[in-house]
Tab-separated table of C-alpha atoms and ligand atoms in Angstrom:
chain	number	residue	atom	x	y	z
A	11	MET	CA	19.577	-19.648	25.074
A	12	LYS	CA	17.223	-21.384	27.474
A	13	ASP	CA	14.573	-22.183	24.854
A	14	ILE	CA	15.995	-25.455	23.617
A	15	GLN	CA	13.393	-25.857	20.860
A	16	VAL	CA	14.205	-22.531	19.218
A	17	LYS	CA	17.934	-22.939	19.884
A	18	LYS	CA	17.872	-26.243	18.041
A	19	LEU	CA	16.082	-24.654	15.092
A	20	ILE	CA	18.632	-21.834	14.900
A	21	GLU	CA	21.500	-24.313	15.095
A	22	ALA	CA	19.903	-26.458	12.394
A	23	GLU	CA	19.476	-23.452	10.089
A	24	LYS	CA	23.080	-22.389	10.724
A	25	LYS	CA	24.207	-25.883	9.769
A	26	ARG	CA	22.030	-25.862	6.646
A	27	GLN	CA	23.427	-22.495	5.560
A	28	LYS	CA	27.004	-23.781	5.978
A	29	LYS	CA	26.348	-27.007	4.130
A	30	VAL	CA	24.737	-25.690	0.938
A	31	ILE	CA	25.932	-23.739	-2.075
A	32	ASN	CA	23.659	-20.706	-1.912
A	33	LEU	CA	22.890	-19.196	-5.293
A	34	ILE	CA	19.753	-17.286	-4.248
A	35	ALA	CA	20.376	-13.930	-5.932
A	36	SER	CA	18.699	-11.922	-3.165
A	37	GLU	CA	20.443	-13.526	-0.162
A	38	ASN	CA	23.762	-13.012	1.531
A	39	TYR	CA	25.650	-13.748	4.755
A	40	VAL	CA	25.975	-10.864	7.213
A	41	SER	CA	28.946	-10.237	9.486
A	42	LYS	CA	29.020	-11.085	13.182
A	43	ASP	CA	28.880	-7.339	13.915
A	44	VAL	CA	25.619	-6.992	11.990
A	45	LEU	CA	24.200	-9.955	13.934
A	46	GLU	CA	25.360	-8.405	17.213
A	47	ALA	CA	23.570	-5.130	16.453
A	48	LEU	CA	20.428	-7.021	15.423
A	49	GLY	CA	20.445	-9.026	18.634
A	50	SER	CA	21.067	-5.996	20.847
A	51	GLU	CA	19.015	-4.269	23.544
A	52	LEU	CA	18.058	-1.601	21.002
A	53	THR	CA	15.148	-3.889	20.175
A	54	ASN	CA	13.563	-2.920	23.517
A	55	LYS	CA	12.990	0.723	22.608
A	56	TYR	CA	9.955	2.434	21.128
A	57	ALA	CA	10.887	5.447	18.978
A	58	GLU	CA	7.909	6.538	16.894
A	59	GLY	CA	8.868	9.693	15.049
A	60	TYR	CA	12.244	10.852	13.794
A	61	PRO	CA	15.497	11.988	15.484
A	62	GLY	CA	14.701	14.955	17.740
A	63	ARG	CA	10.940	14.487	17.153
A	64	ARG	CA	9.852	11.368	19.067
A	65	TYR	CA	6.615	10.481	20.802
A	66	TYR	CA	8.380	8.618	23.617
A	67	GLY	CA	10.994	9.706	26.122
A	68	GLY	CA	14.392	8.072	26.486
A	69	ASN	CA	15.369	8.289	22.838
A	70	GLU	CA	18.684	10.097	23.161
A	71	ILE	CA	20.714	7.062	22.074
A	72	ILE	CA	18.228	5.930	19.434
A	73	ASP	CA	18.337	9.421	17.900
A	74	LYS	CA	22.115	9.149	17.630
A	75	THR	CA	21.861	5.681	16.122
A	76	GLU	CA	19.345	6.693	13.450
A	77	THR	CA	21.257	9.902	12.645
A	78	LEU	CA	24.467	7.910	12.227
A	79	CYS	CA	22.724	5.436	9.935
A	80	ILE	CA	21.338	8.247	7.753
A	81	LYS	CA	24.771	9.889	7.563
A	82	ARG	CA	26.419	6.636	6.547
A	83	ALA	CA	23.734	5.913	3.946
A	84	LEU	CA	24.281	9.292	2.265
A	85	GLU	CA	28.068	9.006	2.467
A	86	LEU	CA	28.195	5.493	1.036
A	87	PHE	CA	26.399	6.563	-2.132
A	88	LYS	CA	28.301	9.897	-2.279
A	89	LEU	CA	25.206	12.023	-1.794
A	90	ASP	CA	25.200	15.640	-0.691
A	91	PRO	CA	22.940	15.956	2.385
A	92	ASN	CA	21.760	19.293	1.048
A	93	GLU	CA	20.397	17.548	-2.051
A	94	TRP	CA	19.373	14.114	-0.812
A	95	HIS	CA	17.363	12.802	2.101
A	96	ALA	CA	17.464	9.239	3.464
A	97	ASN	CA	14.747	7.525	5.473
A	98	VAL	CA	16.183	4.414	7.158
A	99	GLN	CA	13.017	3.266	8.920
A	100	PRO	CA	11.281	1.050	6.300
A	101	LEU	CA	11.080	-2.463	7.648
A	102	SER	CA	11.814	-4.007	4.275
A	103	GLY	CA	11.569	-3.453	0.535
A	104	SER	CA	7.824	-3.762	-0.001
A	105	PRO	CA	6.924	-1.211	2.720
A	106	ALA	CA	9.611	1.106	1.325
A	107	ASN	CA	8.072	1.060	-2.148
A	108	LEU	CA	4.565	1.381	-0.724
A	109	ALA	CA	5.743	4.447	1.200
A	110	VAL	CA	6.924	6.073	-2.025
A	111	TYR	CA	3.590	5.587	-3.804
A	112	THR	CA	1.706	6.703	-0.692
A	113	ALA	CA	3.844	9.845	-0.581
A	114	LEU	CA	3.449	10.639	-4.271
A	115	SER	CA	-0.216	9.861	-4.755
A	116	GLY	CA	-1.559	11.908	-1.861
A	117	SER	CA	-4.576	10.802	0.135
A	118	ARG	CA	-6.914	9.920	-2.740
A	119	THR	CA	-5.464	7.186	-4.918
A	120	GLN	CA	-8.132	7.059	-7.618
A	121	SER	CA	-11.264	9.005	-8.292
A	122	ALA	CA	-14.452	7.000	-8.898
A	123	SER	CA	-14.488	8.033	-12.552
A	124	GLY	CA	-10.914	6.885	-13.033
A	125	SER	CA	-9.703	10.395	-13.740
A	126	GLY	CA	-6.716	11.447	-11.736
A	127	THR	CA	-5.565	7.844	-11.626
A	128	PHE	CA	-2.097	7.467	-10.133
A	129	LYS	CA	-0.159	5.426	-12.659
A	130	ILE	CA	2.963	3.449	-11.864
A	131	MET	CA	4.912	2.429	-14.947
A	132	GLY	CA	6.638	-0.771	-13.854
A	133	MET	CA	8.229	-3.824	-15.403
A	134	LYS	CA	5.998	-6.898	-15.716
A	135	LEU	CA	6.711	-9.540	-13.110
A	136	ASP	CA	7.572	-12.278	-15.617
A	137	HIS	CA	10.046	-9.948	-17.352
A	138	GLY	CA	11.984	-9.300	-14.138
A	139	GLY	CA	9.923	-6.655	-12.328
A	140	HIS	CA	8.787	-6.855	-8.718
A	141	LEU	CA	5.319	-7.315	-7.222
A	142	THR	CA	5.552	-3.835	-5.684
A	143	HIS	CA	6.131	-2.194	-9.050
A	144	GLY	CA	2.359	-2.165	-9.614
A	145	HIS	CA	1.446	-5.842	-10.003
A	146	LYS	CA	-2.257	-6.465	-9.450
A	147	VAL	CA	-1.815	-8.921	-6.560
A	148	SER	CA	0.218	-6.361	-4.589
A	149	ALA	CA	-1.184	-3.314	-2.800
A	150	SER	CA	0.753	-1.260	-5.352
A	151	GLY	CA	-1.535	-2.624	-8.081
A	152	LYS	CA	-4.714	-2.757	-5.986
A	153	PHE	CA	-4.622	0.866	-4.866
A	154	TRP	CA	-2.977	2.298	-7.957
A	155	THR	CA	-2.776	1.477	-11.654
A	156	GLN	CA	0.155	-0.251	-13.265
A	157	VAL	CA	1.311	0.679	-16.727
A	158	PRO	CA	3.229	-2.524	-17.426
A	159	TYR	CA	6.272	-2.683	-19.640
A	160	GLY	CA	8.353	-5.622	-20.771
A	161	LEU	CA	11.580	-6.522	-22.475
A	162	ASP	CA	12.344	-6.622	-26.156
A	163	ALA	CA	11.383	-10.089	-27.453
A	164	THR	CA	14.577	-10.499	-29.474
A	165	THR	CA	17.266	-9.136	-27.182
A	166	GLU	CA	15.489	-9.831	-23.871
A	167	THR	CA	16.792	-6.456	-22.742
A	168	ILE	CA	15.108	-3.083	-22.236
A	169	ASN	CA	14.077	-1.329	-25.432
A	170	TYR	CA	14.125	2.336	-24.401
A	171	ASP	CA	12.277	3.468	-27.540
A	172	GLN	CA	9.373	1.144	-26.726
A	173	LEU	CA	9.325	2.490	-23.180
A	174	MET	CA	9.372	6.056	-24.417
A	175	GLU	CA	6.335	5.448	-26.636
A	176	LEU	CA	4.426	3.787	-23.788
A	177	ALA	CA	5.291	6.557	-21.335
A	178	MET	CA	4.232	9.266	-23.786
A	179	ASN	CA	0.879	7.537	-24.362
A	180	GLU	CA	0.132	6.682	-20.741
A	181	LYS	CA	1.682	9.637	-18.894
A	182	PRO	CA	2.447	7.762	-15.662
A	183	ALA	CA	3.156	9.682	-12.466
A	184	VAL	CA	6.203	7.574	-11.780
A	185	VAL	CA	8.459	5.354	-13.872
A	186	VAL	CA	9.972	2.526	-11.851
A	187	SER	CA	13.278	1.004	-12.858
A	188	GLY	CA	15.557	-1.471	-11.073
A	189	TYR	CA	14.489	-5.101	-11.165
A	190	THR	CA	14.655	-8.482	-9.472
A	191	ALA	CA	15.648	-10.648	-12.415
A	192	TYR	CA	17.371	-8.415	-14.958
A	193	PRO	CA	21.000	-9.424	-15.440
A	194	ARG	CA	22.134	-6.477	-17.529
A	195	ILE	CA	23.255	-2.923	-16.891
A	196	ILE	CA	20.360	-0.485	-16.954
A	197	ASP	CA	20.909	2.682	-18.968
A	198	TRP	CA	19.923	5.199	-16.309
A	199	ILE	CA	20.143	8.065	-18.795
A	200	GLY	CA	17.707	6.214	-21.060
A	201	MET	CA	15.323	5.681	-18.140
A	202	LYS	CA	15.583	9.341	-17.151
A	203	GLU	CA	14.727	10.403	-20.701
A	204	VAL	CA	11.648	8.156	-20.634
A	205	ALA	CA	10.496	9.631	-17.321
A	206	ASN	CA	11.220	13.205	-18.410
A	207	ALA	CA	9.356	12.802	-21.681
A	208	ALA	CA	6.246	11.702	-19.767
A	209	GLY	CA	6.628	14.364	-17.071
A	210	ALA	CA	7.035	11.534	-14.556
A	211	LEU	CA	9.364	11.009	-11.625
A	212	LEU	CA	12.049	8.355	-11.967
A	213	MET	CA	12.076	5.922	-9.074
A	214	VAL	CA	14.843	3.344	-8.987
A	215	ASP	CA	14.480	0.262	-6.819
A	216	MET	CA	18.136	-0.742	-6.594
A	217	SER	CA	17.578	-3.511	-4.042
A	218	HIS	CA	19.409	-6.149	-6.043
A	219	ILE	CA	22.358	-4.063	-7.137
A	220	ALA	CA	22.878	-1.756	-4.127
A	221	GLY	CA	26.090	-3.479	-3.040
A	222	LEU	CA	27.425	-3.393	-6.585
A	223	VAL	CA	26.620	0.326	-6.823
A	224	ALA	CA	28.260	0.957	-3.439
A	225	GLY	CA	31.390	-0.879	-4.549
A	226	GLY	CA	31.513	0.809	-7.956
A	227	ALA	CA	30.830	-2.402	-9.901
A	228	TYR	CA	27.549	-1.150	-11.391
A	229	PRO	CA	26.614	2.398	-12.518
A	230	SER	CA	24.971	4.528	-9.858
A	231	PRO	CA	21.346	5.552	-10.494
A	232	PHE	CA	21.634	8.586	-8.189
A	233	PRO	CA	22.653	11.184	-10.774
A	234	TYR	CA	19.414	10.451	-12.687
A	235	ALA	CA	16.796	9.247	-10.195
A	236	ASP	CA	14.404	11.381	-8.173
A	237	ILE	CA	13.783	8.619	-5.650
A	238	VAL	CA	15.853	5.522	-4.923
A	239	THR	CA	14.684	2.645	-2.757
A	240	THR	CA	16.763	-0.287	-1.661
A	241	THR	CA	16.671	-3.250	0.588
A	242	THR	CA	19.827	-3.646	2.615
A	243	HIS	CA	20.217	-7.423	2.670
A	244	LYS	CA	21.038	-8.462	-0.873
A	245	THR	CA	24.351	-7.503	-2.488
A	246	LEU	CA	24.690	-4.776	0.179
A	247	ARG	CA	25.085	-7.584	2.778
A	248	GLY	CA	23.254	-5.984	5.673
A	249	PRO	CA	20.269	-7.025	7.800
A	250	ARG	CA	16.765	-7.309	6.342
A	251	ALA	CA	15.631	-3.682	6.092
A	252	ALA	CA	15.259	-0.907	3.526
A	253	ILE	CA	16.129	2.719	2.826
A	254	VAL	CA	14.302	5.345	0.783
A	255	PHE	CA	16.411	8.142	-0.706
A	256	ALA	CA	14.690	11.233	-2.125
A	257	ARG	CA	15.834	14.406	-3.818
A	258	LYS	CA	15.154	17.387	-1.590
A	259	ASP	CA	15.216	19.947	-4.388
A	260	LYS	CA	12.714	18.411	-6.825
A	261	ARG	CA	10.147	20.831	-8.202
A	262	ASP	CA	6.896	20.113	-10.027
A	263	LYS	CA	6.052	21.353	-13.522
A	264	ALA	CA	4.796	24.650	-12.103
A	265	GLY	CA	8.091	25.145	-10.285
A	266	ASN	CA	6.741	24.453	-6.797
A	267	PRO	CA	8.889	22.429	-4.380
A	268	MET	CA	7.636	18.842	-4.271
A	269	GLU	CA	9.020	18.217	-0.774
A	270	LEU	CA	9.632	14.566	-1.570
A	271	ASP	CA	11.698	14.172	1.604
A	272	LYS	CA	8.934	15.412	3.899
A	273	LYS	CA	6.225	13.453	2.061
A	274	ILE	CA	8.206	10.226	2.235
A	275	ASP	CA	8.942	10.654	5.936
A	276	LYS	CA	5.233	11.167	6.588
A	277	ALA	CA	4.315	8.169	4.460
A	278	VAL	CA	6.705	5.883	6.373
A	279	PHE	CA	5.581	7.207	9.769
A	280	PRO	CA	2.786	7.748	10.642
A	281	GLY	CA	1.448	6.731	7.222
A	282	LEU	CA	2.374	3.083	7.130
A	283	GLN	CA	4.518	2.094	10.083
A	284	GLY	CA	4.660	2.552	13.833
A	285	GLY	CA	7.849	2.419	15.856
A	286	PRO	CA	11.012	1.842	13.852
A	287	HIS	CA	13.133	-1.190	14.688
A	288	ALA	CA	16.147	0.505	16.264
A	289	ASN	CA	18.174	-2.706	16.430
A	290	GLN	CA	17.662	-3.149	12.697
A	291	ILE	CA	18.665	0.458	12.009
A	292	ALA	CA	21.844	-0.032	14.045
A	293	ALA	CA	22.605	-3.180	12.065
A	294	VAL	CA	22.071	-1.264	8.801
A	295	ALA	CA	24.524	1.370	10.064
A	296	VAL	CA	27.100	-1.356	10.703
A	297	ALA	CA	26.584	-2.818	7.226
A	298	LEU	CA	26.893	0.611	5.597
A	299	LYS	CA	30.249	1.158	7.288
A	300	GLU	CA	31.410	-2.266	6.122
A	301	ALA	CA	30.296	-1.429	2.578
A	302	ALA	CA	32.356	1.770	2.617
A	303	ALA	CA	35.589	-0.135	3.314
A	304	PRO	CA	38.045	-0.858	0.457
A	305	ALA	CA	37.533	-4.620	0.919
A	306	PHE	CA	33.887	-4.237	-0.057
A	307	LYS	CA	34.845	-2.676	-3.381
A	308	LYS	CA	36.920	-5.782	-4.127
A	309	TYR	CA	33.998	-7.925	-3.029
A	310	ALA	CA	31.548	-6.139	-5.345
A	311	PHE	CA	33.817	-6.595	-8.376
A	312	GLN	CA	34.413	-10.242	-7.451
A	313	ILE	CA	30.638	-10.858	-7.368
A	314	VAL	CA	30.394	-9.694	-10.986
A	315	LYS	CA	33.511	-11.614	-12.090
A	316	ASN	CA	32.077	-14.762	-10.533
A	317	ALA	CA	28.698	-14.244	-12.190
A	318	ARG	CA	30.372	-13.789	-15.587
A	319	VAL	CA	32.311	-17.024	-15.171
A	320	LEU	CA	29.207	-18.909	-14.065
A	321	ALA	CA	27.270	-17.515	-17.033
A	322	ASP	CA	30.041	-18.231	-19.545
A	323	GLU	CA	30.476	-21.784	-18.318
A	324	LEU	CA	26.769	-22.560	-18.407
A	325	HIS	CA	26.494	-21.004	-21.851
A	326	ARG	CA	29.493	-22.975	-23.067
A	327	ARG	CA	27.812	-26.116	-21.829
A	328	GLY	CA	24.736	-25.352	-23.933
A	329	TRP	CA	22.384	-23.572	-21.532
A	330	ARG	CA	20.309	-20.713	-22.866
A	331	LEU	CA	20.702	-17.634	-20.694
A	332	ILE	CA	18.214	-14.781	-20.805
A	333	SER	CA	19.826	-11.869	-22.693
A	334	GLY	CA	22.790	-14.165	-23.370
A	335	GLY	CA	24.663	-13.494	-20.132
A	336	THR	CA	25.122	-11.051	-17.286
A	337	ASP	CA	26.703	-7.751	-16.244
A	338	SER	CA	25.744	-8.065	-12.601
A	339	HIS	CA	25.389	-10.639	-9.817
A	340	LEU	CA	22.532	-12.588	-11.377
A	341	ILE	CA	21.848	-14.972	-14.198
A	342	LEU	CA	18.534	-16.186	-15.533
A	343	VAL	CA	18.723	-19.667	-17.036
A	344	ASP	CA	16.049	-20.958	-19.386
A	345	THR	CA	15.784	-24.581	-18.305
A	346	TRP	CA	12.693	-25.289	-20.399
A	347	ASN	CA	13.946	-24.280	-23.833
A	348	ASN	CA	17.340	-25.767	-23.416
A	349	GLY	CA	19.116	-25.853	-26.759
A	350	LYS	CA	21.647	-28.458	-25.768
A	351	LYS	CA	19.314	-31.000	-24.258
A	352	ASN	CA	16.314	-30.513	-26.414
A	353	SER	CA	16.580	-29.904	-30.125
A	354	GLN	CA	12.795	-29.381	-30.449
A	355	GLY	CA	13.086	-26.221	-28.378
A	356	ALA	CA	10.645	-27.447	-25.739
A	357	GLY	CA	10.266	-30.239	-23.248
A	358	GLY	CA	13.289	-29.345	-21.143
A	359	ILE	CA	12.850	-29.331	-17.416
A	360	SER	CA	10.728	-26.748	-15.663
A	361	GLY	CA	12.198	-24.229	-13.242
A	362	LYS	CA	10.571	-26.054	-10.351
A	363	GLU	CA	12.048	-29.379	-11.299
A	364	ALA	CA	15.432	-27.760	-11.854
A	365	SER	CA	15.298	-26.057	-8.464
A	366	ASP	CA	14.179	-29.285	-6.735
A	367	ARG	CA	16.910	-31.352	-8.358
A	368	LEU	CA	19.583	-28.827	-7.430
A	369	GLU	CA	18.358	-28.602	-3.847
A	370	LYS	CA	18.640	-32.373	-3.463
A	371	ALA	CA	22.285	-31.972	-4.472
A	372	GLY	CA	22.848	-29.095	-2.018
A	373	ILE	CA	22.638	-26.189	-4.473
A	374	ILE	CA	19.963	-23.667	-3.531
A	375	VAL	CA	18.413	-21.533	-6.282
A	376	ASN	CA	14.957	-20.171	-6.984
A	377	LYS	CA	12.659	-21.072	-9.820
A	378	ASN	CA	11.889	-17.992	-11.883
A	379	THR	CA	9.757	-16.906	-14.797
A	380	ILE	CA	11.583	-15.892	-17.944
A	381	PRO	CA	10.441	-13.073	-20.269
A	382	PHE	CA	7.338	-14.109	-22.257
A	383	ASP	CA	7.049	-17.235	-20.115
A	384	ILE	CA	4.376	-19.655	-21.296
A	385	ARG	CA	4.436	-21.456	-17.942
A	386	SER	CA	3.129	-20.329	-14.538
A	387	PRO	CA	5.110	-18.537	-11.782
A	388	ALA	CA	4.593	-21.614	-9.580
A	389	ASP	CA	6.270	-23.822	-12.175
A	390	PRO	CA	8.017	-21.474	-14.582
A	391	SER	CA	10.546	-22.021	-17.363
A	392	GLY	CA	13.700	-20.946	-15.618
A	393	ILE	CA	15.886	-20.553	-12.573
A	394	ARG	CA	17.627	-17.468	-11.210
A	395	LEU	CA	21.208	-17.734	-9.955
A	396	GLY	CA	23.195	-15.159	-8.008
A	397	THR	CA	26.787	-15.029	-6.821
A	398	ALA	CA	26.735	-12.562	-3.883
A	399	ALA	CA	26.342	-15.075	-1.034
A	400	GLU	CA	29.000	-17.524	-2.204
A	401	THR	CA	31.373	-14.640	-2.994
A	402	THR	CA	31.025	-13.597	0.660
A	403	ARG	CA	32.232	-17.084	1.538
A	404	GLY	CA	35.383	-16.418	-0.471
A	405	ARG	CA	34.528	-18.311	-3.653
A	406	LYS	CA	36.315	-17.179	-6.801
A	407	GLU	CA	36.240	-17.859	-10.540
A	408	LYS	CA	37.583	-21.420	-10.331
A	409	ASP	CA	34.910	-22.327	-7.777
A	410	PHE	CA	32.168	-20.992	-10.031
A	411	LYS	CA	33.543	-23.064	-12.934
A	412	MET	CA	33.058	-26.110	-10.716
A	413	ILE	CA	29.582	-24.934	-9.697
A	414	ALA	CA	28.612	-24.562	-13.377
A	415	LYS	CA	29.885	-28.082	-14.067
A	416	LYS	CA	27.857	-29.428	-11.140
A	417	ILE	CA	24.694	-27.614	-12.249
A	418	ASP	CA	25.114	-28.907	-15.781
A	419	GLY	CA	25.602	-32.445	-14.513
A	420	ILE	CA	22.539	-32.321	-12.269
A	421	LEU	CA	20.177	-30.682	-14.753
A	422	GLY	CA	21.588	-32.232	-17.877
A	423	SER	CA	20.978	-35.846	-16.919
A	424	GLN	CA	17.560	-37.150	-17.910
B	16	LIG	N1	12.384	-11.637	-2.794
B	16	LIG	C1	13.175	-10.691	-3.516
B	16	LIG	C2	13.988	-11.349	-4.555
B	16	LIG	O1	14.280	-12.501	-4.366
B	16	LIG	O2	14.356	-10.746	-5.550
B	16	LIG	C3	12.332	-9.675	-4.060
B	16	LIG	O3	11.400	-9.281	-3.100
């Protein structure tokens, strides 16, 4: 690279990534092949439209690339192409979710009187939901109306009866499940019953768990969901991008075809985006093939094993974990109400301080709200830990025991 300034920055970031223990639950390390596809000449091509229906000439190869990516996406999650559609153009997770709401709500999002409001029933941010599940600071909450739900105060897990009651009262158009800070297995059947009872569609944002689902280490939402969105760069270990899957055969209450596939395609392009990033789509295709290999299955199960060990060790050392532990790749630690260090139940260290202290020691995490947090998102009560990135680097149970010991030492000292 001739640009020395940028080259130095890239080298410095590479060095930083190698040096640290990365416990950011939404990050991972991609393969050289994924990087090669991302850095390829495919970035030079404009391809507005879809395979076989482009607005620019010269798209023969791009058509093949996108078609291959779609095929691999459907195959990886064992979906019948007659039943499911995949759109691989969303640039990342937020545009993917926005495309779904745009597709479902039609052109008029809210009438002036408030009637006909398009309601998104989504988990509250501080309980583990995502901004794009209807939060008021996101376009999803500005254009549409969130029906927020939270976790059970005692178990810190989903209470499906509470959700059912809320859904029946509010009659949302769509129930969104799949979260950014929920360590437990989601009962997809329970979520489907909630959506069905309200006459709503079930949308699952499986961004965090996609790699676990692909590897068989977490139950698949596909048998129950109407729409599934996912980013491709978390446990799935691909480039930064997203996919929207939609059922082709969904009918509305009157029995008319909903054409979710066509509506979502239109919402992505020309609704929200211009030309797709063909280099990114090629890199997703590479990652999907990698995720279909037997080694990835082993990887997905190892992520969960490592997370369980990390959770058990922290718990054993006196740290309060949200919901008591994990079934997935992530753990939410309550650093503020830390039973071991603080018998009064308050006055522990904030998530920000915990994250700062760990970073100084080379362990990278993110501060995170915990359910019913009394502190602010900028300085919340907890930290979120994930094991996908370090599992990619070959770390196993014994390494995560050491990591737990280190974390305890760093956060436990006054
Ligand atoms: N930033 C992602 C995460 O960390 O979970 C969500 O957008």
